[in-house]
mmCIF file with all atom_site columns, C-alpha atoms in Angstrom:
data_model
loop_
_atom_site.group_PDB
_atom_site.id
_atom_site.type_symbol
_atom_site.label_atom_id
_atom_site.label_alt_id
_atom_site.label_comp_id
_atom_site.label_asym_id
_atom_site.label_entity_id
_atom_site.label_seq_id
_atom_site.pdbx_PDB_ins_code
_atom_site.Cartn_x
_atom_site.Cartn_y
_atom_site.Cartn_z
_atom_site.occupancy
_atom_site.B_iso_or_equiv
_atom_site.pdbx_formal_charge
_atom_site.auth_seq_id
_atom_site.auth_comp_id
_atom_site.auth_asym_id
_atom_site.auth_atom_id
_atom_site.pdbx_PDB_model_num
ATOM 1   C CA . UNK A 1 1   ? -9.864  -8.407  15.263  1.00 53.00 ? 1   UNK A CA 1
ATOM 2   C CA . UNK A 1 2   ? -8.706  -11.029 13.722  1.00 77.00 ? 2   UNK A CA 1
ATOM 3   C CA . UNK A 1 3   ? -4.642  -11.008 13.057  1.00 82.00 ? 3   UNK A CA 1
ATOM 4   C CA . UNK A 1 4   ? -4.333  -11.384 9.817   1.00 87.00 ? 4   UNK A CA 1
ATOM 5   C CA . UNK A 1 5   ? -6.905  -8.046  9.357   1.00 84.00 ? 5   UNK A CA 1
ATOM 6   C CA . UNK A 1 6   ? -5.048  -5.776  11.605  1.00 87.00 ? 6   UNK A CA 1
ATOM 7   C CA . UNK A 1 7   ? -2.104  -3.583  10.665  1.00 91.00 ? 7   UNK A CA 1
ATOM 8   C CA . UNK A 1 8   ? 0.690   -3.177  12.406  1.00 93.00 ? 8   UNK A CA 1
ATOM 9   C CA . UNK A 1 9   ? 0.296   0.989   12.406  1.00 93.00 ? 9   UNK A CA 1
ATOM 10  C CA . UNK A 1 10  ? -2.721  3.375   10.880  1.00 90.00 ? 10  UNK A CA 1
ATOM 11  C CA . UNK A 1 11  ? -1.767  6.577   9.945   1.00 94.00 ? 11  UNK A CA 1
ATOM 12  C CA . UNK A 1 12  ? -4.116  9.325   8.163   1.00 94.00 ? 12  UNK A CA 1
ATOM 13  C CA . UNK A 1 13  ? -1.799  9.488   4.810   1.00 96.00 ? 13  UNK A CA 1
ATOM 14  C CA . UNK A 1 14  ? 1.304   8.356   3.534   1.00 97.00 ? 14  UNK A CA 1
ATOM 15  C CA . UNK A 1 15  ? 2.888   12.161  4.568   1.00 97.00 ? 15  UNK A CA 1
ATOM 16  C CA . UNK A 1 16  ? 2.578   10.755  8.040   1.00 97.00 ? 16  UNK A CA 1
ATOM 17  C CA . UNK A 1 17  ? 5.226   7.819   7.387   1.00 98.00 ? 17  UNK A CA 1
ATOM 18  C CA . UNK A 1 18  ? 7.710   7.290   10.348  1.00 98.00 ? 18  UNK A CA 1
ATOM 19  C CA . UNK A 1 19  ? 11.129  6.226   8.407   1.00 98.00 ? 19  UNK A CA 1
ATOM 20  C CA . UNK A 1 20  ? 12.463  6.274   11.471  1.00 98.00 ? 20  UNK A CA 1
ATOM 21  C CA . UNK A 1 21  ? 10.138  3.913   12.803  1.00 98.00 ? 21  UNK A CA 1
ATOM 22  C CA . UNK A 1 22  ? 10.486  2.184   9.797   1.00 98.00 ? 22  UNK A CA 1
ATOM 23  C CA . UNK A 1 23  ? 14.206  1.739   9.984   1.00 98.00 ? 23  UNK A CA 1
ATOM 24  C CA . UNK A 1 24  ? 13.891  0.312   13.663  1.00 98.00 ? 24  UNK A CA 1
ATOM 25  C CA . UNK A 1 25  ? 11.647  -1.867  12.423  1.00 98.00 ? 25  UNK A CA 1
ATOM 26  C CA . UNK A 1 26  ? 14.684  -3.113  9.761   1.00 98.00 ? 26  UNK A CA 1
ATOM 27  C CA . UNK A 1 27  ? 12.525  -2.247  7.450   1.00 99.00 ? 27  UNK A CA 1
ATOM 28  C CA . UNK A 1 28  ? 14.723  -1.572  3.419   1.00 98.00 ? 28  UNK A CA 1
ATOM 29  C CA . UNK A 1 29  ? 11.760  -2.080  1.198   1.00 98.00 ? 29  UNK A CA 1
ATOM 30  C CA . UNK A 1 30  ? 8.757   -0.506  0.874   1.00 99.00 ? 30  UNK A CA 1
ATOM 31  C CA . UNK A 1 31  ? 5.548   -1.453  -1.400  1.00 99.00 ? 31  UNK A CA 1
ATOM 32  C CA . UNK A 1 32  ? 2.988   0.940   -1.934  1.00 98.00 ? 32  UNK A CA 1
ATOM 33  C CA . UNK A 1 33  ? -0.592  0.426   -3.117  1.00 96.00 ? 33  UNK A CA 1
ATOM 34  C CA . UNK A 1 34  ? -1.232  3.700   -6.080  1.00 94.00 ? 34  UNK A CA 1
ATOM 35  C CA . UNK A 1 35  ? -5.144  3.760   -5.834  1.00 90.00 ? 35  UNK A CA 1
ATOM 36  C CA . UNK A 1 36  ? -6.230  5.882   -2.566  1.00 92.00 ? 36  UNK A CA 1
ATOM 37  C CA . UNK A 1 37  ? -3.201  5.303   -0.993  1.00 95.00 ? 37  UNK A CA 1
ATOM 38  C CA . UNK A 1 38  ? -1.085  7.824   -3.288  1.00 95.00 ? 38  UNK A CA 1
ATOM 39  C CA . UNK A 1 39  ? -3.827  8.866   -5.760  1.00 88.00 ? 39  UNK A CA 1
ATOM 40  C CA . UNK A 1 40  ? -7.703  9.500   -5.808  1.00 88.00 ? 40  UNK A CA 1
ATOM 41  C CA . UNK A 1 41  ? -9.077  6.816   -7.446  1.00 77.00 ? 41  UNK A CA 1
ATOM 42  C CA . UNK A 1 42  ? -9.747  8.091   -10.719 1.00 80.00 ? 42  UNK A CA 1
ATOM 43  C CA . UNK A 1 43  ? -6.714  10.667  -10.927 1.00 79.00 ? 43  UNK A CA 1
ATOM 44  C CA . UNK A 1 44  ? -5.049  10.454  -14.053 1.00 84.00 ? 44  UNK A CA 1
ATOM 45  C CA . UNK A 1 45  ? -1.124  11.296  -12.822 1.00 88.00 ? 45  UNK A CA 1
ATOM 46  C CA . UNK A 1 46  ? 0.499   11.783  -9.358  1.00 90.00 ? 46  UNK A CA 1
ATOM 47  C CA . UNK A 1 47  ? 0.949   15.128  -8.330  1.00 91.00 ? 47  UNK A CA 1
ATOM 48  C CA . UNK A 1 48  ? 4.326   17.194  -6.803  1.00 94.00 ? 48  UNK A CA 1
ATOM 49  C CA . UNK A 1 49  ? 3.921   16.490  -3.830  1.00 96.00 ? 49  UNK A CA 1
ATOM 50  C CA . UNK A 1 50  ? 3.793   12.288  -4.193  1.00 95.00 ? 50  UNK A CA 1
ATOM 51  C CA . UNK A 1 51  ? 6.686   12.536  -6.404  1.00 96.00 ? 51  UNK A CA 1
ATOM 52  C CA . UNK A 1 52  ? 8.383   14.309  -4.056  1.00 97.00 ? 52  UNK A CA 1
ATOM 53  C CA . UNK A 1 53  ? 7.920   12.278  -1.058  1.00 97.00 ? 53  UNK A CA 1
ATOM 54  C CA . UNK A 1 54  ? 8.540   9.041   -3.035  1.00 97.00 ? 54  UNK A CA 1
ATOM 55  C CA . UNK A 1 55  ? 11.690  10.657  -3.901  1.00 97.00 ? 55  UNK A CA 1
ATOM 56  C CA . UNK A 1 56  ? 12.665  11.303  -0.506  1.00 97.00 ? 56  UNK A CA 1
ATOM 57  C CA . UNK A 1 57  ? 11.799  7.743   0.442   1.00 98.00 ? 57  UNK A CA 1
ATOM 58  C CA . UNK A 1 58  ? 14.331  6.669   -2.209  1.00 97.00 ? 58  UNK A CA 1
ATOM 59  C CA . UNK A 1 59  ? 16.509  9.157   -0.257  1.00 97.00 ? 59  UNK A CA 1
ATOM 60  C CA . UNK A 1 60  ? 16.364  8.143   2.366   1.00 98.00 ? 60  UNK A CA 1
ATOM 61  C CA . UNK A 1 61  ? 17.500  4.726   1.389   1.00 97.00 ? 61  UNK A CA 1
ATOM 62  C CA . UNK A 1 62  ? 13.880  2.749   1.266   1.00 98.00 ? 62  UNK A CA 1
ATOM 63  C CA . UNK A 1 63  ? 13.539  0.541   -1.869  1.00 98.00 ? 63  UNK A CA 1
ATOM 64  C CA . UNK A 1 64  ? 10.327  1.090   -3.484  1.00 98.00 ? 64  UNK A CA 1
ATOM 65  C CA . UNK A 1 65  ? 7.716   -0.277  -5.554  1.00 98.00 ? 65  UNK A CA 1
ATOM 66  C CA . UNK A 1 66  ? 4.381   -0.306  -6.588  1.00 98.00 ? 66  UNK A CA 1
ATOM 67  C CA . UNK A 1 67  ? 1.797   -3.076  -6.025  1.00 98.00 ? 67  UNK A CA 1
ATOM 68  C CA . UNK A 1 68  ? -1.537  -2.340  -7.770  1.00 96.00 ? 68  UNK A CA 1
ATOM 69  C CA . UNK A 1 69  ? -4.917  -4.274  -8.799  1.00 89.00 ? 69  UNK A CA 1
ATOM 70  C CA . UNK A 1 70  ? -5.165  -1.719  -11.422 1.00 90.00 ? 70  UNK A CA 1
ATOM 71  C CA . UNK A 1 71  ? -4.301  -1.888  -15.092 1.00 93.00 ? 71  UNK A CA 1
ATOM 72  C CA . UNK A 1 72  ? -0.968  -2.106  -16.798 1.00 96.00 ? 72  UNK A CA 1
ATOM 73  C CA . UNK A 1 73  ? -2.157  1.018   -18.759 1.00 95.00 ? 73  UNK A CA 1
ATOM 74  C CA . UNK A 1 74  ? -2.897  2.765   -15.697 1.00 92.00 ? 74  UNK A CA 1
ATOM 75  C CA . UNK A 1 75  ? -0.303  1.989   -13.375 1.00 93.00 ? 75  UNK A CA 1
ATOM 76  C CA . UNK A 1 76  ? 1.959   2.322   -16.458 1.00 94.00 ? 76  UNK A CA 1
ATOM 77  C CA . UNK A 1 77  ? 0.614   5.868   -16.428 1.00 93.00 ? 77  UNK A CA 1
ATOM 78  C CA . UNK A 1 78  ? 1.197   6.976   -12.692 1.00 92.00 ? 78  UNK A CA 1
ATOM 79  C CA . UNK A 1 79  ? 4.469   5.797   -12.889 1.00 92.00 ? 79  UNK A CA 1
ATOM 80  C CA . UNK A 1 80  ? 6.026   7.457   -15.899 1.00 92.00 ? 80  UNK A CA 1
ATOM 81  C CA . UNK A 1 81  ? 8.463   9.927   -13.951 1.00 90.00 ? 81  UNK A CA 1
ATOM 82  C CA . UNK A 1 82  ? 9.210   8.034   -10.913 1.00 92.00 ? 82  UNK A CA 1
ATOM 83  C CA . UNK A 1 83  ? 9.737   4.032   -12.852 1.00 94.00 ? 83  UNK A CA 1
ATOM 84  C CA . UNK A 1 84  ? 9.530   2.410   -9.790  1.00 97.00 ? 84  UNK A CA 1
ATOM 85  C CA . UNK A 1 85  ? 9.688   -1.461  -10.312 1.00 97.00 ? 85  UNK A CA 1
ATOM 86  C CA . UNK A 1 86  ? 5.626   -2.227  -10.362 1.00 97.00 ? 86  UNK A CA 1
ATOM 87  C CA . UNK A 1 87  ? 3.183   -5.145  -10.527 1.00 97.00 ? 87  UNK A CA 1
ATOM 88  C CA . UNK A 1 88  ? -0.102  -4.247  -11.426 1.00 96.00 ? 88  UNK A CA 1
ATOM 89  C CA . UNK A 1 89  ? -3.344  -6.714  -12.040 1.00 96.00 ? 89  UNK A CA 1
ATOM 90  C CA . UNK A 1 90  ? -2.087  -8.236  -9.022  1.00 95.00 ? 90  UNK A CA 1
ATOM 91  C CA . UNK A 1 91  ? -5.048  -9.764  -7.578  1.00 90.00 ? 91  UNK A CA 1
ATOM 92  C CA . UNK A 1 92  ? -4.702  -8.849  -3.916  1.00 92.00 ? 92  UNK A CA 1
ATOM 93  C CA . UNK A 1 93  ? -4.926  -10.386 -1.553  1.00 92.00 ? 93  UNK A CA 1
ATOM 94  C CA . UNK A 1 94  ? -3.016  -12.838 -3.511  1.00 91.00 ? 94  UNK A CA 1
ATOM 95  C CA . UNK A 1 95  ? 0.270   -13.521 -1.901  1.00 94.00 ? 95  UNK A CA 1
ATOM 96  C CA . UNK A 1 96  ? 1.631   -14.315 -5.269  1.00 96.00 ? 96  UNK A CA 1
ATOM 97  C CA . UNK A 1 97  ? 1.736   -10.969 -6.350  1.00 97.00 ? 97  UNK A CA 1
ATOM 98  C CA . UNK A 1 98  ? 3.593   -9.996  -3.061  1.00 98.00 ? 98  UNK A CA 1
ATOM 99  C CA . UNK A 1 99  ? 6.238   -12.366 -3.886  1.00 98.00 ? 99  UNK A CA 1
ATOM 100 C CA . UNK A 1 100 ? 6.770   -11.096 -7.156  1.00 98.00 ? 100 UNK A CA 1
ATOM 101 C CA . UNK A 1 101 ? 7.228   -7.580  -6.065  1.00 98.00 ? 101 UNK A CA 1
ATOM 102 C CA . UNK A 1 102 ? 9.818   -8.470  -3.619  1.00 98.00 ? 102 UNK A CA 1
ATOM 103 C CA . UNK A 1 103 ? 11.755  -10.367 -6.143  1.00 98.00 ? 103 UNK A CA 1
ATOM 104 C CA . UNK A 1 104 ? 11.102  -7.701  -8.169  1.00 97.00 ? 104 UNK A CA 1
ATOM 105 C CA . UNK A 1 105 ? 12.661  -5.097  -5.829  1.00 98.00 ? 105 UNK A CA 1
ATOM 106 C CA . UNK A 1 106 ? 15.025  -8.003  -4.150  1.00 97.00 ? 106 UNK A CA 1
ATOM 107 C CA . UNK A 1 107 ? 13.878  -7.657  -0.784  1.00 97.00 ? 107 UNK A CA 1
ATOM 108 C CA . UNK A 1 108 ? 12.787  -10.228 1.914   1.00 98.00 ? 108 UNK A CA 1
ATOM 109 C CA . UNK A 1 109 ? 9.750   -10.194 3.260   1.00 98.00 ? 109 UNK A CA 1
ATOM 110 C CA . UNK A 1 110 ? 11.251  -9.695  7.083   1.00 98.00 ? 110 UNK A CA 1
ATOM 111 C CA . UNK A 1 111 ? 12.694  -6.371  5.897   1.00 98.00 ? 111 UNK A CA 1
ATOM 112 C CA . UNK A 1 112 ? 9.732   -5.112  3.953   1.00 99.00 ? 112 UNK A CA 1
ATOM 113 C CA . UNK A 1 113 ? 6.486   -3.131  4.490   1.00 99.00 ? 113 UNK A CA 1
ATOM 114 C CA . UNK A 1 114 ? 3.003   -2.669  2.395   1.00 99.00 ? 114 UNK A CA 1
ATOM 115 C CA . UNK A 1 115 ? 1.256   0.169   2.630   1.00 99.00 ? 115 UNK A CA 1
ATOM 116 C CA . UNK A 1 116 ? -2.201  0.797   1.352   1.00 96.00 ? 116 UNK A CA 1
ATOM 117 C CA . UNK A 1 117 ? -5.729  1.600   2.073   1.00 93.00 ? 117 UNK A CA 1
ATOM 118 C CA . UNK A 1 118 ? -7.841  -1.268  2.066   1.00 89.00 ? 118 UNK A CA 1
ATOM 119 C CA . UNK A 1 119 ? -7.711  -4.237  4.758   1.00 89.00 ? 119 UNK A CA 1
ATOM 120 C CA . UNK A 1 120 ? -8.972  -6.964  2.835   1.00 87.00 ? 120 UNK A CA 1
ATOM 121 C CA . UNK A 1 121 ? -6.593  -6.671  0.443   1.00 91.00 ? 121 UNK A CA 1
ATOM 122 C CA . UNK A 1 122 ? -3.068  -4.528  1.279   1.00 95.00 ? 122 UNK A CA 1
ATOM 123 C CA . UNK A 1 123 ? -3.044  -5.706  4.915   1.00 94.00 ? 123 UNK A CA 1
ATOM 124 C CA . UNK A 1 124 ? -4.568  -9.311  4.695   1.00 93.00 ? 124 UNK A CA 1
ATOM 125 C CA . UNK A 1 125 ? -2.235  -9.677  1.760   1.00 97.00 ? 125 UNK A CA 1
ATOM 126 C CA . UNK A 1 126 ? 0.951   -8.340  3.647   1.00 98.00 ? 126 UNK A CA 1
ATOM 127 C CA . UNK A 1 127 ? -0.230  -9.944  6.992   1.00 97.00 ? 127 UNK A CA 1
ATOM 128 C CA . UNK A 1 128 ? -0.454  -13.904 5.103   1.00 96.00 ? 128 UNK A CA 1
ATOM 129 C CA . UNK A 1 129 ? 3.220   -13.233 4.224   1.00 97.00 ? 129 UNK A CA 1
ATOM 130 C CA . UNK A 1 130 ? 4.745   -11.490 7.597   1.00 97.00 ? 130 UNK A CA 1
ATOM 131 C CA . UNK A 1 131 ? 5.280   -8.034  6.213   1.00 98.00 ? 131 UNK A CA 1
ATOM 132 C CA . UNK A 1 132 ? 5.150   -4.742  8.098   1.00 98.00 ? 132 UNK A CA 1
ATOM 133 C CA . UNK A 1 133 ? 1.513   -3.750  7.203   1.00 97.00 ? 133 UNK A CA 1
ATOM 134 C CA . UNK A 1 134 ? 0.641   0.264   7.353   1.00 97.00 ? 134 UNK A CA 1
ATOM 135 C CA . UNK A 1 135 ? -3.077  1.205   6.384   1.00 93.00 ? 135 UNK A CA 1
ATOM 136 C CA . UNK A 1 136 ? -3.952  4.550   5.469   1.00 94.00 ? 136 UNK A CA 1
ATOM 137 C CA . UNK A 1 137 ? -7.039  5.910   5.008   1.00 90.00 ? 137 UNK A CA 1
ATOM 138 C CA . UNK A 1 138 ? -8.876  6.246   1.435   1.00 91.00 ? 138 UNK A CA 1
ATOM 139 C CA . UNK A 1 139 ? -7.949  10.059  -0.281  1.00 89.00 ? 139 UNK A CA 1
ATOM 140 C CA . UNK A 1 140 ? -11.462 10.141  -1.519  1.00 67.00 ? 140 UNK A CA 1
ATOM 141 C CA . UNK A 1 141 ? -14.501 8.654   -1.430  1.00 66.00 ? 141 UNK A CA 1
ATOM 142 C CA . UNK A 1 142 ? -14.931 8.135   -4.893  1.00 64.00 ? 142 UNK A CA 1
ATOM 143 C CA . UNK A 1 143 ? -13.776 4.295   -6.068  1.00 60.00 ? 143 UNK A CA 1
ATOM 144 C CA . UNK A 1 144 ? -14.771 1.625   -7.916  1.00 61.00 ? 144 UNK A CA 1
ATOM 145 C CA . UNK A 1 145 ? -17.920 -0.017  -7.399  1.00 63.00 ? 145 UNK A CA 1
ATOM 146 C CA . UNK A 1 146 ? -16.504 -3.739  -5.830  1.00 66.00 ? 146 UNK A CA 1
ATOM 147 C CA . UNK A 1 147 ? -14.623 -1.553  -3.431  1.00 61.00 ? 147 UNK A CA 1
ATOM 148 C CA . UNK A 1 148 ? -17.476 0.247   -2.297  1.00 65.00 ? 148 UNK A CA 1
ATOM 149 C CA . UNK A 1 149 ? -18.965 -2.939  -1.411  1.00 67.00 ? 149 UNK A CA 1
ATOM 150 C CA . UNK A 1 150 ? -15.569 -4.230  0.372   1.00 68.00 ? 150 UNK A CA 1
ATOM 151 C CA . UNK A 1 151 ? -15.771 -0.691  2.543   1.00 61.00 ? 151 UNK A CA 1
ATOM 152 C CA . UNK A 1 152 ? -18.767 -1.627  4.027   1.00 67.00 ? 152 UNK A CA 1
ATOM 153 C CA . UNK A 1 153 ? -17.723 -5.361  4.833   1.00 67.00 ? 153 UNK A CA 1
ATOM 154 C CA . UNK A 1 154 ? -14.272 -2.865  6.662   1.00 72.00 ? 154 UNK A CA 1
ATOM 155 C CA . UNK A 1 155 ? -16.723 -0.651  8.215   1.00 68.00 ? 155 UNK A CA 1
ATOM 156 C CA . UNK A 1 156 ? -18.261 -3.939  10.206  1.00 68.00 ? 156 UNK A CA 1
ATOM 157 C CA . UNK A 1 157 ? -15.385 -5.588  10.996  1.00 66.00 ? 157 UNK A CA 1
ATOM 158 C CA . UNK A 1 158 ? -13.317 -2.511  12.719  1.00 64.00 ? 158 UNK A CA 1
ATOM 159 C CA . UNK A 1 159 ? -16.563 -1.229  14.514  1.00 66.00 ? 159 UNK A CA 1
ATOM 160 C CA . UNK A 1 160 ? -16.833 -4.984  15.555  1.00 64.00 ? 160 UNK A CA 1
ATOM 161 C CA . UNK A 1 161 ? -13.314 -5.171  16.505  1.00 60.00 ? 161 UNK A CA 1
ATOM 162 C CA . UNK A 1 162 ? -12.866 -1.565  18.059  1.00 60.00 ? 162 UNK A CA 1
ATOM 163 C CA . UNK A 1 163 ? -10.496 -0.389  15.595  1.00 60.00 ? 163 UNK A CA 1
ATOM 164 C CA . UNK A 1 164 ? -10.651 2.433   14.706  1.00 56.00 ? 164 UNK A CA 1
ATOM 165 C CA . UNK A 1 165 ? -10.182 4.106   10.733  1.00 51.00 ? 165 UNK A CA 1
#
């Protein structure tokens, strides 16, 4: 596979996070896709149990923030109780919008990981820059129609490649 497509570590769902790991890893920041990654698609807020395990991220010392291609609206939205520092319409696999969220959070990208649950854009994006790339796989099934169309275009290159989602 090529490099820039492959994560450094797949886990089932963010519950399955290794701060431990992490912390080996030097890893202080941590930014999270919202869409499939911490929420189904279309779910309007995030439930106990995300809130929760953000908050014990934060506990645990991990800087976090929210990188999104949704909406301002929307992000705006899933983020009311935990106001985590957020960019959303960001375009990924931009690695402007990367950037941003580490200034944002005022992290480097040597210390910082992306988590999310799409390869061509939260891992391609975090591999371009050097960050510590996690893919999850998608809550549900349901999601929008262009990402639909990027699943199958995943679905070749891992069964090409061997890897496994």
């Amino acid at each position: 596979m090529p490099e820039l497509l492959k994560p450094k570590i797949h886990i089932k769902t963010v519950y399955q996070l290794d701060t431990d790991l992490l912390k080996k890893n030097n890893i202080k920041g941590i930014i999270i896709d919202i869409d499939n990654t911490l929420v189904a698609w279309d779910a309007r807020d995030l439930d106990e149990k995300t809130k929760a395990f953000i908050k014990d991220l934060r506990k645990k010392g991990f800087n976090i923030g929210i990188l999104s291609n949704s909406t301002k609206k929307r992000v705006a939205r899933l983020n009311k109780d935990l106001r985590l520092p957020a960019v959303c319409n960001a375009c990924k696999p931009w690695k402007y919008s990367y950037k941003k969220a580490m200034k944002i959070m005022n992290i480097y990208a040597s210390n910082t990981a992306v988590i999310g649950d799409q390869i061509f854009t939260d891992i391609l994006g975090g591999n371009i820059l050097g960050l510590y790339t996690i893919l999850v796989d998608p809550i549900s099934s349901k999601e929008f129609f262009w990402t639909r169309l990027m699943r199958m275009a995943e679905a070749l290159v891992l069964k090409r490649n061997n890897f496994s989602k």
